[in-house]
XYZ file of C-alpha atoms in Angstrom:
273
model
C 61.227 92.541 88.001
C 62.921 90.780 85.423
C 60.712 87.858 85.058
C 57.680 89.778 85.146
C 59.402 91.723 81.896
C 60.346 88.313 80.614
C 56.638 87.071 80.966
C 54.655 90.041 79.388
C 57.382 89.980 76.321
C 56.693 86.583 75.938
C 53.034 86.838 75.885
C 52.910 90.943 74.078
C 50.508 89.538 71.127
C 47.889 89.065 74.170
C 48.570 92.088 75.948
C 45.439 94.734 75.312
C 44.973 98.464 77.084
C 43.024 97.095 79.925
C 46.137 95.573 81.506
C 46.707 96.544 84.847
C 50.488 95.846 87.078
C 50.705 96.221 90.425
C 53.837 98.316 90.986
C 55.618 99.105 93.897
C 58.552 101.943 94.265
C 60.748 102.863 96.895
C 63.527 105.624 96.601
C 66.887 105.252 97.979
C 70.163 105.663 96.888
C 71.380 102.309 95.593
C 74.805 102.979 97.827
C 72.107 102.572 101.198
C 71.715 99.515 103.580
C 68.300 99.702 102.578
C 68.746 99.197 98.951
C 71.006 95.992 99.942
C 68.235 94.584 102.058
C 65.604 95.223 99.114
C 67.346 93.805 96.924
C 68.643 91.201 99.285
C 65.097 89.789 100.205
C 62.957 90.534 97.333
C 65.278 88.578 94.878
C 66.310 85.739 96.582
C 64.447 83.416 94.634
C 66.375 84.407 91.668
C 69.703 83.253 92.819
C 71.069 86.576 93.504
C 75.081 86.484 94.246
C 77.246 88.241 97.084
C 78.770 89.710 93.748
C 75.549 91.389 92.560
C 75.248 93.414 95.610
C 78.650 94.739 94.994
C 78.067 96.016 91.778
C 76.999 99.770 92.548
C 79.581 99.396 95.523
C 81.750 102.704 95.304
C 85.038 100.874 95.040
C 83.947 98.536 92.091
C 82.469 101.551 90.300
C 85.948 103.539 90.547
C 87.795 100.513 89.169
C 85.203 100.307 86.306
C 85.982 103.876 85.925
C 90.069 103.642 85.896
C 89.350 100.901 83.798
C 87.479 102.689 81.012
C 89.765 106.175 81.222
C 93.143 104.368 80.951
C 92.209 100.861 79.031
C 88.759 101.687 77.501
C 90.718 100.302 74.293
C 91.698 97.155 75.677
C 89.840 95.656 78.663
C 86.601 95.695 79.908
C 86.443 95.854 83.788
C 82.697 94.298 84.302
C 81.179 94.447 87.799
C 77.690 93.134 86.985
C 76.579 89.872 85.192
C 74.768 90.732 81.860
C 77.030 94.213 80.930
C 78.297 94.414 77.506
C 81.849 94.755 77.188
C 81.802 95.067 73.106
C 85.033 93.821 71.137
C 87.083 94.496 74.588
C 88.981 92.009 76.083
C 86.478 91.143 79.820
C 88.344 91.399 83.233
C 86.110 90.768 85.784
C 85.579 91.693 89.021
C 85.309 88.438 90.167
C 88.486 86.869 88.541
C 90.069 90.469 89.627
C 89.392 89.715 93.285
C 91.349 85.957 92.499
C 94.026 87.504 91.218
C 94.822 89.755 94.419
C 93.923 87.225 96.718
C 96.842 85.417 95.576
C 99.232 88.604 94.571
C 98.692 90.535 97.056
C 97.304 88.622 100.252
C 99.719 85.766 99.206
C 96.930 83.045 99.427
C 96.717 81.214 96.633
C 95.195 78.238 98.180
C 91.991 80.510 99.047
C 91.162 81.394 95.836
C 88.349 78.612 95.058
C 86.244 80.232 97.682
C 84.887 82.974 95.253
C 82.077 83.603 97.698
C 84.462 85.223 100.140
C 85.632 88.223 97.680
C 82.345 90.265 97.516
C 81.687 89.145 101.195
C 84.187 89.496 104.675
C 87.091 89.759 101.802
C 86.033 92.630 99.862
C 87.669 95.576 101.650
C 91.074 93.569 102.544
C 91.336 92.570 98.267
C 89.729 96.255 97.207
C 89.962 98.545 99.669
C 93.154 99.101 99.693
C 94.354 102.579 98.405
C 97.296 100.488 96.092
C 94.257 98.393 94.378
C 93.601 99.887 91.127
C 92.884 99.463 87.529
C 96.937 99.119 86.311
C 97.855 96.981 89.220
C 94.718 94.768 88.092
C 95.737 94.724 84.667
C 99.470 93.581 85.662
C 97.839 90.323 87.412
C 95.879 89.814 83.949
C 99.036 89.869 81.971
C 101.121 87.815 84.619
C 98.063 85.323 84.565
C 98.138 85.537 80.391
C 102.319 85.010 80.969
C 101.119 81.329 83.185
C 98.759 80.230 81.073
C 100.916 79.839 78.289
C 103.326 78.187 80.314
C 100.906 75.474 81.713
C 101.820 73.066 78.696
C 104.821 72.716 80.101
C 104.152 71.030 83.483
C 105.030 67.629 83.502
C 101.930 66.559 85.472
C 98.660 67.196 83.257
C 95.651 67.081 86.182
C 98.230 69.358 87.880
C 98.392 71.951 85.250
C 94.460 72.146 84.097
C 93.810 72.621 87.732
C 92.370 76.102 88.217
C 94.458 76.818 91.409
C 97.551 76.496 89.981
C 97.280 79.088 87.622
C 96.800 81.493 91.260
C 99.796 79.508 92.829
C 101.834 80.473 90.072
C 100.636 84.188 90.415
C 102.081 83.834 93.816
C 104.955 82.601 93.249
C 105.597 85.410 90.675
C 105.249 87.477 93.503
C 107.352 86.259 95.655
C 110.106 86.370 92.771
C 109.563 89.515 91.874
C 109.528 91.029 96.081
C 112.599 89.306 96.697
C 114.451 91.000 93.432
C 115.604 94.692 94.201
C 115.965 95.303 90.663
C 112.188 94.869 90.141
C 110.486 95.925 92.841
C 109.159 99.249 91.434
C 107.130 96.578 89.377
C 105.398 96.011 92.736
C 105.034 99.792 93.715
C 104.636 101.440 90.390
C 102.479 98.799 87.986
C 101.377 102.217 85.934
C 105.081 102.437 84.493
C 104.926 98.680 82.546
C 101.329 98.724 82.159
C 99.962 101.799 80.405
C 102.337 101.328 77.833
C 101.506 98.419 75.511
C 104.970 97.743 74.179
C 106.442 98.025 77.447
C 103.867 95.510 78.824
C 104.899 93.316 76.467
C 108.325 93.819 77.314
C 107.584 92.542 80.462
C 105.560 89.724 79.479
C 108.511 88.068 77.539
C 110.383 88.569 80.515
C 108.167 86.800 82.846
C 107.563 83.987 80.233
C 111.300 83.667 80.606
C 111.186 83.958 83.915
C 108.389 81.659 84.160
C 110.433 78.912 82.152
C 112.805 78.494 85.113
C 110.398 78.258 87.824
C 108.072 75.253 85.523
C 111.474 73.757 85.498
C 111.588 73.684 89.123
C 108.061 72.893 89.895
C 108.702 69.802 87.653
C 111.649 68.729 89.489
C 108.961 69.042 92.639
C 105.896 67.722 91.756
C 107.903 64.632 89.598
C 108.984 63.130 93.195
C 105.412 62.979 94.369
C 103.356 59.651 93.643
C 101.877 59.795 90.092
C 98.439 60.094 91.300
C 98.694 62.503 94.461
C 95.956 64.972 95.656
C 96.954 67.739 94.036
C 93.379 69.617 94.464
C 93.895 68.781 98.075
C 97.922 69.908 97.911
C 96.795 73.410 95.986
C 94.278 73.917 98.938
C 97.191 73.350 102.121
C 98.382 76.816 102.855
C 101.362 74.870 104.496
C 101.834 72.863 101.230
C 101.858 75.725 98.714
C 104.135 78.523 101.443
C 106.742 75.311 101.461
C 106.754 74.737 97.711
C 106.410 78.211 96.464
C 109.125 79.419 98.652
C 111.757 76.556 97.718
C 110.955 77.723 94.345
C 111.663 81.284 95.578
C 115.009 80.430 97.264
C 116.615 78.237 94.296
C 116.251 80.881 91.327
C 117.359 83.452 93.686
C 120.481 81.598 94.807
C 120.811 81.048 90.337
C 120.691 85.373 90.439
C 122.788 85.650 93.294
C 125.723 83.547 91.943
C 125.283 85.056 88.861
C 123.906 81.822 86.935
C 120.754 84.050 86.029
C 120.101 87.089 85.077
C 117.665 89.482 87.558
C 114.484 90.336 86.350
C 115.669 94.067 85.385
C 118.027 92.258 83.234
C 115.974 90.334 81.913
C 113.099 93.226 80.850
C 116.495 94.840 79.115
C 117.664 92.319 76.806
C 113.935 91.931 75.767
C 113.696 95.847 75.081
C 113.874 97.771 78.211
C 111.191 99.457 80.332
């Protein structure tokens, strides 16, 4: 395989007509059981990932597919380590399967087990007919929308951490579910996606949207001792449901009362949708 390749590049100035490699070839469609359990037990010295035996997976080849048709100018969907994405901006597979672990199955606090998404996970984060290349691309931008945001949280250890950026995601989501004005953002991601100035509508919407909720996580995480466990906190599904939903409850009580402005409003006075 690859390190046999490696080796007889290596050493090519040596290499003369009388060189003989034993080769062995089996055919079967790479989609089989088979070609998993090849793969599976002739590379394991190599370090081979759950991920890598997802990569001709059907499901992870139609994303890739979506991906190139409707973003091929943009984004990169990559499904295999070593593919060259060229100038485009890289959305893995990998980060892809964070990003609806904590959108869509609400569970932020799993997403440092990466192992799980190409494993038991796979079909619950891609299986699903509502997984596809736009609703992927929203998470990106939301995730884009947090980052920029992170500068703002009062605790630093708190804000580098990578969870948080996933807990965030989440509680986007629950925002966003719990807003009738918006919920075709939930149902219909094709509508602020496709089109780039739209998206960006939306994106200084949630950054605004996003300044009100780092206000409130402040208020939060500012009450707990200076050094608490926050890689332990961001890993307590009963730690981030009770903080993420307070956080819920208090900007929608703002809406409600007419303090702030609903997310439709919002995506107005920033351009419209």
């Amino acid at each position: 395989g690859c390190q046999s390749l490696n080796a007889l590049f290596k050493g090519k100035h040596d290499l003369t007509d009388n060189l003989r490699v034993l080769t062995k070839f089996i055919k079967a469609s790479p989609a089989s059981p088979l070609a998993e359990k090849i793969t599976r037990f002739s590379n394991n010295q190599n370090g081979v990932k759950a991920r890598d035996f997802k990569s001709n997976n059907h499901i992870q080849i139609r994303l890739q597919n979506e991906f190139r048709e409707l973003y091929g100018t943009e984004f990169f969907f990559e499904i295999k380590r070593g593919e060259n994405p060229g100038a485009l901006a890289v959305v893995s597979n990998e980060l892809a399967g964070q990003y609806l672990m904590a959108w869509d199955l609400k569970q932020p606090w799993a997403t440092h087990r990466k192992y799980q998404i190409f494993e038991d996970r796979h079909s619950d984060l891609f299986g699903r007919p509502d997984v596809t290349a736009d609703r992927i691309v929203l998470c990106h931008v939301l995730a884009g929308c947090i980052d920029g945001h992170t500068d703002s949280i009062s605790n630093r250890l708190f804000a580098k951490y990578a969870l948080t950026r996933f807990f965030l995601i989440y509680v986007l989501r629950l925002l966003v579910e719990s807003d009738t004005s918006a919920t075709d953002i939930l149902s219909n991601p094709a509508k602020y996606m496709r089109d780039v100035g739209i998206r960006n509508t939306l994106a200084l919407a949630v950054k605004e949207l996003l300044s009100e909720v780092v206000t409130d996580l402040n208020a939060e995480i500012d009450q707990l001792e200076e050094d608490f466990d926050y890689r332990g906190r961001l890993r307590d599904e009963k730690w981030c449901n009770r903080l993420a939903h307070e956080i819920a409850a208090t900007h929608k009580k703002l809406v409600d009362r007419g303090r702030l402005d609903d997310i439709a409003s919002m995506i107005d006075r920033h351009g419209g949708a």
